[in-house]
Short mmCIF file of C-alpha atoms in Angstrom, two decimals:
data_model
loop_
_atom_site.label_atom_id
_atom_site.label_comp_id
_atom_site.label_asym_id
_atom_site.label_seq_id
_atom_site.Cartn_x
_atom_site.Cartn_y
_atom_site.Cartn_z
CA MET K 8 -22.37 -17.80 -17.25
CA LEU K 9 -23.62 -15.03 -15.16
CA ILE K 10 -22.33 -15.00 -11.58
CA GLY K 11 -23.82 -12.47 -9.17
CA TYR K 12 -22.29 -11.02 -6.09
CA ALA K 13 -24.20 -9.28 -3.31
CA ARG K 14 -23.05 -7.65 -0.27
CA VAL K 15 -24.41 -5.96 2.89
CA SER K 16 -22.31 -4.09 5.44
CA THR K 17 -24.04 -5.49 8.75
CA GLN K 18 -25.63 -8.48 9.97
CA ASP K 19 -28.83 -6.31 10.50
CA GLN K 20 -29.19 -5.51 6.82
CA THR K 21 -30.82 -7.97 4.40
CA LEU K 22 -29.66 -9.09 1.00
CA ASP K 23 -33.21 -9.48 -0.44
CA LEU K 24 -33.42 -6.43 -2.69
CA GLN K 25 -29.79 -7.35 -4.31
CA LEU K 26 -30.73 -10.94 -4.67
CA ASP K 27 -34.09 -10.21 -6.35
CA ALA K 28 -32.31 -7.81 -8.75
CA LEU K 29 -29.44 -10.34 -9.57
CA LYS K 30 -32.04 -13.15 -10.23
CA LYS K 31 -33.88 -10.76 -12.50
CA ALA K 32 -30.73 -10.07 -14.41
CA GLY K 33 -30.47 -13.80 -15.10
CA CYS K 34 -27.54 -14.87 -12.75
CA ASP K 35 -26.99 -18.53 -12.76
CA LYS K 36 -25.09 -18.37 -9.38
CA ILE K 37 -25.07 -15.79 -6.65
CA LEU K 38 -22.40 -15.39 -3.94
CA THR K 39 -22.99 -13.20 -0.89
CA ASP K 40 -21.16 -11.51 2.02
CA LYS K 41 -22.11 -9.78 5.16
CA ALA K 42 -19.05 -7.54 5.62
CA SER K 43 -18.11 -4.05 5.61
CA GLY K 44 -17.00 -2.62 2.15
CA SER K 45 -13.74 -1.58 3.65
CA SER K 46 -12.98 -5.07 4.71
CA ALA K 47 -10.36 -6.80 2.54
CA GLU K 48 -11.57 -10.20 3.49
CA ARG K 49 -14.74 -11.03 1.61
CA GLN K 50 -15.08 -14.90 1.11
CA GLY K 51 -18.14 -14.54 -1.32
CA LEU K 52 -16.20 -12.13 -3.51
CA ASP K 53 -13.21 -14.46 -3.42
CA GLN K 54 -15.32 -17.43 -4.31
CA ALA K 55 -16.95 -15.56 -7.19
CA LEU K 56 -13.69 -14.37 -8.56
CA ASP K 57 -12.34 -17.88 -8.41
CA GLN K 58 -15.30 -19.51 -10.30
CA LEU K 59 -15.24 -16.91 -13.15
CA ARG K 60 -13.89 -18.26 -16.54
CA SER K 61 -13.35 -16.48 -19.67
CA GLY K 62 -16.57 -15.55 -21.26
CA ASP K 63 -18.38 -15.34 -17.94
CA ILE K 64 -19.86 -12.18 -16.49
CA LEU K 65 -19.78 -10.89 -12.95
CA VAL K 66 -23.03 -9.11 -12.12
CA VAL K 67 -23.56 -6.71 -9.10
CA TRP K 68 -26.57 -4.70 -7.91
CA ARG K 69 -24.54 -1.59 -7.68
CA LEU K 70 -20.89 -0.60 -8.02
CA ASP K 71 -20.36 -0.05 -4.35
CA ARG K 72 -21.13 -3.48 -3.58
CA LEU K 73 -17.99 -4.56 -5.40
CA GLY K 74 -15.30 -2.11 -4.68
CA ARG K 75 -13.75 -0.90 -1.33
CA SER K 76 -12.78 2.33 -3.25
CA LEU K 77 -12.77 3.63 -6.70
CA ARG K 78 -9.16 2.30 -7.02
CA HIS K 79 -10.20 -1.09 -5.78
CA LEU K 80 -13.17 -1.15 -8.08
CA ILE K 81 -11.10 -0.25 -11.17
CA ASP K 82 -8.28 -2.75 -10.29
CA THR K 83 -10.91 -5.60 -9.84
CA ILE K 84 -12.64 -4.90 -13.01
CA THR K 85 -9.39 -4.42 -14.91
CA ALA K 86 -8.20 -7.88 -13.60
CA LEU K 87 -11.53 -9.40 -14.77
CA ASN K 88 -11.16 -7.83 -18.21
CA ASP K 89 -7.60 -9.25 -18.50
CA ARG K 90 -9.10 -12.73 -17.83
CA GLY K 91 -11.65 -12.28 -20.46
CA VAL K 92 -14.41 -11.77 -17.94
CA GLY K 93 -17.26 -9.32 -18.39
CA PHE K 94 -18.77 -7.01 -15.69
CA GLN K 95 -22.22 -5.68 -15.23
CA SER K 96 -23.75 -3.34 -12.76
CA VAL K 97 -27.59 -3.46 -12.66
CA THR K 98 -28.38 -0.11 -11.13
CA GLU K 99 -25.73 1.96 -13.08
CA HIS K 100 -26.42 0.03 -16.40
CA ILE K 101 -22.77 -0.55 -16.82
CA ASP K 102 -21.89 -3.46 -18.99
CA THR K 103 -18.09 -3.97 -19.94
CA THR K 104 -19.03 -6.38 -22.61
CA THR K 105 -20.38 -3.45 -24.69
CA SER K 106 -18.47 -0.75 -26.33
CA GLY K 107 -20.49 1.88 -24.28
CA GLY K 108 -19.92 0.12 -20.98
CA LYS K 109 -16.02 -0.18 -21.78
CA LEU K 110 -16.13 3.65 -22.41
CA ILE K 111 -17.84 4.48 -19.05
CA PHE K 112 -15.44 2.31 -17.29
CA HIS K 113 -12.46 3.87 -18.85
CA ILE K 114 -13.81 7.39 -17.90
CA PHE K 115 -13.91 6.12 -14.30
CA GLY K 116 -10.37 4.97 -14.47
CA ALA K 117 -9.21 8.21 -15.98
CA LEU K 118 -11.07 10.19 -13.26
CA ALA K 119 -9.53 8.07 -10.55
CA GLU K 120 -5.99 8.62 -11.90
CA PHE K 121 -6.68 12.31 -12.17
CA GLU K 122 -7.70 12.38 -8.50
CA ARG K 123 -4.49 10.60 -7.40
CA ASP K 124 -2.37 13.02 -9.33
CA ILE K 125 -4.09 16.11 -7.90
CA ILE K 126 -3.64 14.64 -4.38
CA ARG K 127 0.03 14.02 -5.06
CA GLU K 128 0.54 17.62 -6.46
CA ARG K 129 -1.18 19.14 -3.49
CA THR K 130 0.90 17.08 -1.13
CA GLN K 131 4.23 18.04 -2.88
CA ALA K 132 3.14 21.79 -2.88
CA GLY K 133 2.42 21.63 0.74
CA LEU K 134 5.75 20.09 1.63
CA GLN K 135 7.65 22.51 -0.57
CA ALA K 136 5.78 25.53 1.03
CA ALA K 137 6.63 24.07 4.50
CA ARG K 138 10.29 23.68 3.64
CA SER K 139 10.55 27.24 2.26
CA ARG K 140 9.46 28.27 5.75
CA GLY K 141 12.12 26.29 7.36
CA ARG K 142 9.94 23.44 8.54
CA LEU K 143 11.17 19.89 7.92
CA GLY K 144 8.87 16.86 7.99
CA GLY K 145 9.08 14.01 10.37
CA ARG K 146 9.14 13.68 14.10
CA PRO K 147 11.30 16.11 15.88
CA LYS K 148 14.51 14.64 17.29
CA LEU K 149 14.93 14.65 21.01
CA LYS K 150 18.23 15.28 22.63
CA PRO K 151 19.07 12.56 24.94
CA SER K 152 20.40 13.42 28.44
CA ALA K 153 24.06 12.54 28.89
CA LYS K 154 23.17 10.73 31.92
CA LYS K 155 20.73 8.37 30.13
CA VAL K 156 23.32 7.74 27.36
CA GLU K 157 25.95 7.05 29.79
CA MET K 158 23.64 4.48 31.81
CA ALA K 159 22.57 2.78 28.52
CA ARG K 160 26.33 2.28 27.64
CA LYS K 161 27.29 1.06 31.23
CA LEU K 162 24.28 -1.55 31.34
CA TYR K 163 25.18 -2.73 27.78
CA ALA K 164 28.99 -3.11 28.56
CA SER K 165 28.17 -4.96 31.85
CA LYS K 166 26.31 -7.56 30.14
CA SER K 167 24.18 -8.16 33.24
CA LEU K 168 20.97 -7.30 31.55
CA SER K 169 19.64 -8.44 28.21
CA VAL K 170 19.05 -5.65 25.47
CA ALA K 171 15.25 -5.92 26.00
CA GLU K 172 15.59 -5.30 29.79
CA ILE K 173 17.97 -2.37 29.14
CA CYS K 174 15.49 -0.80 26.78
CA ARG K 175 12.53 -1.43 29.20
CA SER K 176 14.27 -0.07 32.12
CA LEU K 177 15.47 3.19 30.35
CA ASN K 178 12.16 3.36 28.27
CA ILE K 179 13.89 3.53 24.97
CA SER K 180 13.93 1.42 21.81
CA ARG K 181 16.30 -1.07 20.68
CA ALA K 182 17.35 1.26 17.85
CA THR K 183 17.96 4.05 20.38
CA LEU K 184 20.14 1.94 22.56
CA TYR K 185 22.18 0.91 19.67
CA ARG K 186 22.55 4.40 18.40
CA TYR K 187 23.66 5.55 21.98
CA ILE K 188 26.25 2.66 21.96
CA LYS K 189 27.39 3.62 18.40
CA GLN K 190 27.94 7.27 19.36
CA ASP K 191 30.74 6.15 21.65
CA GLN K 192 32.62 4.40 18.98
#
């Protein structure tokens, strides 16, 4: 069974072009969404994925209609493959039920992994360069005034205010309050 999936990003856009292409491709059923590609919640896609059985094929008009990112696209198609479900993209002529389509898809996967590794290496190199110049990552620690620490300790010890009230009145977090109290011990 060929199950089609079509998506447009805004309510103003129309699905007509995608629906026509999916019908021409021979889809028995077509599910749709009107949601941004970055949105994790897409009911039409979820329904399509639930209905697919081993031997079925998910068909999309273009790759960008399915995945929020290259990583999401690869993860989705890999999950389909693991279930014995094929994938076709009409515009890009990708069909994972053929050996050529599988090759193209694996090349995409390798490129995505390569991109992640390059980003990781650049990040590590940048952090190492910053450390060699004496810069440490993270938010700089603020030195609390002795007066504020003493006030926090007194209010906590008096038990006249709740922890939340103390934090609100001194404009500090709960963790900071407990750190002030712990310093005394």
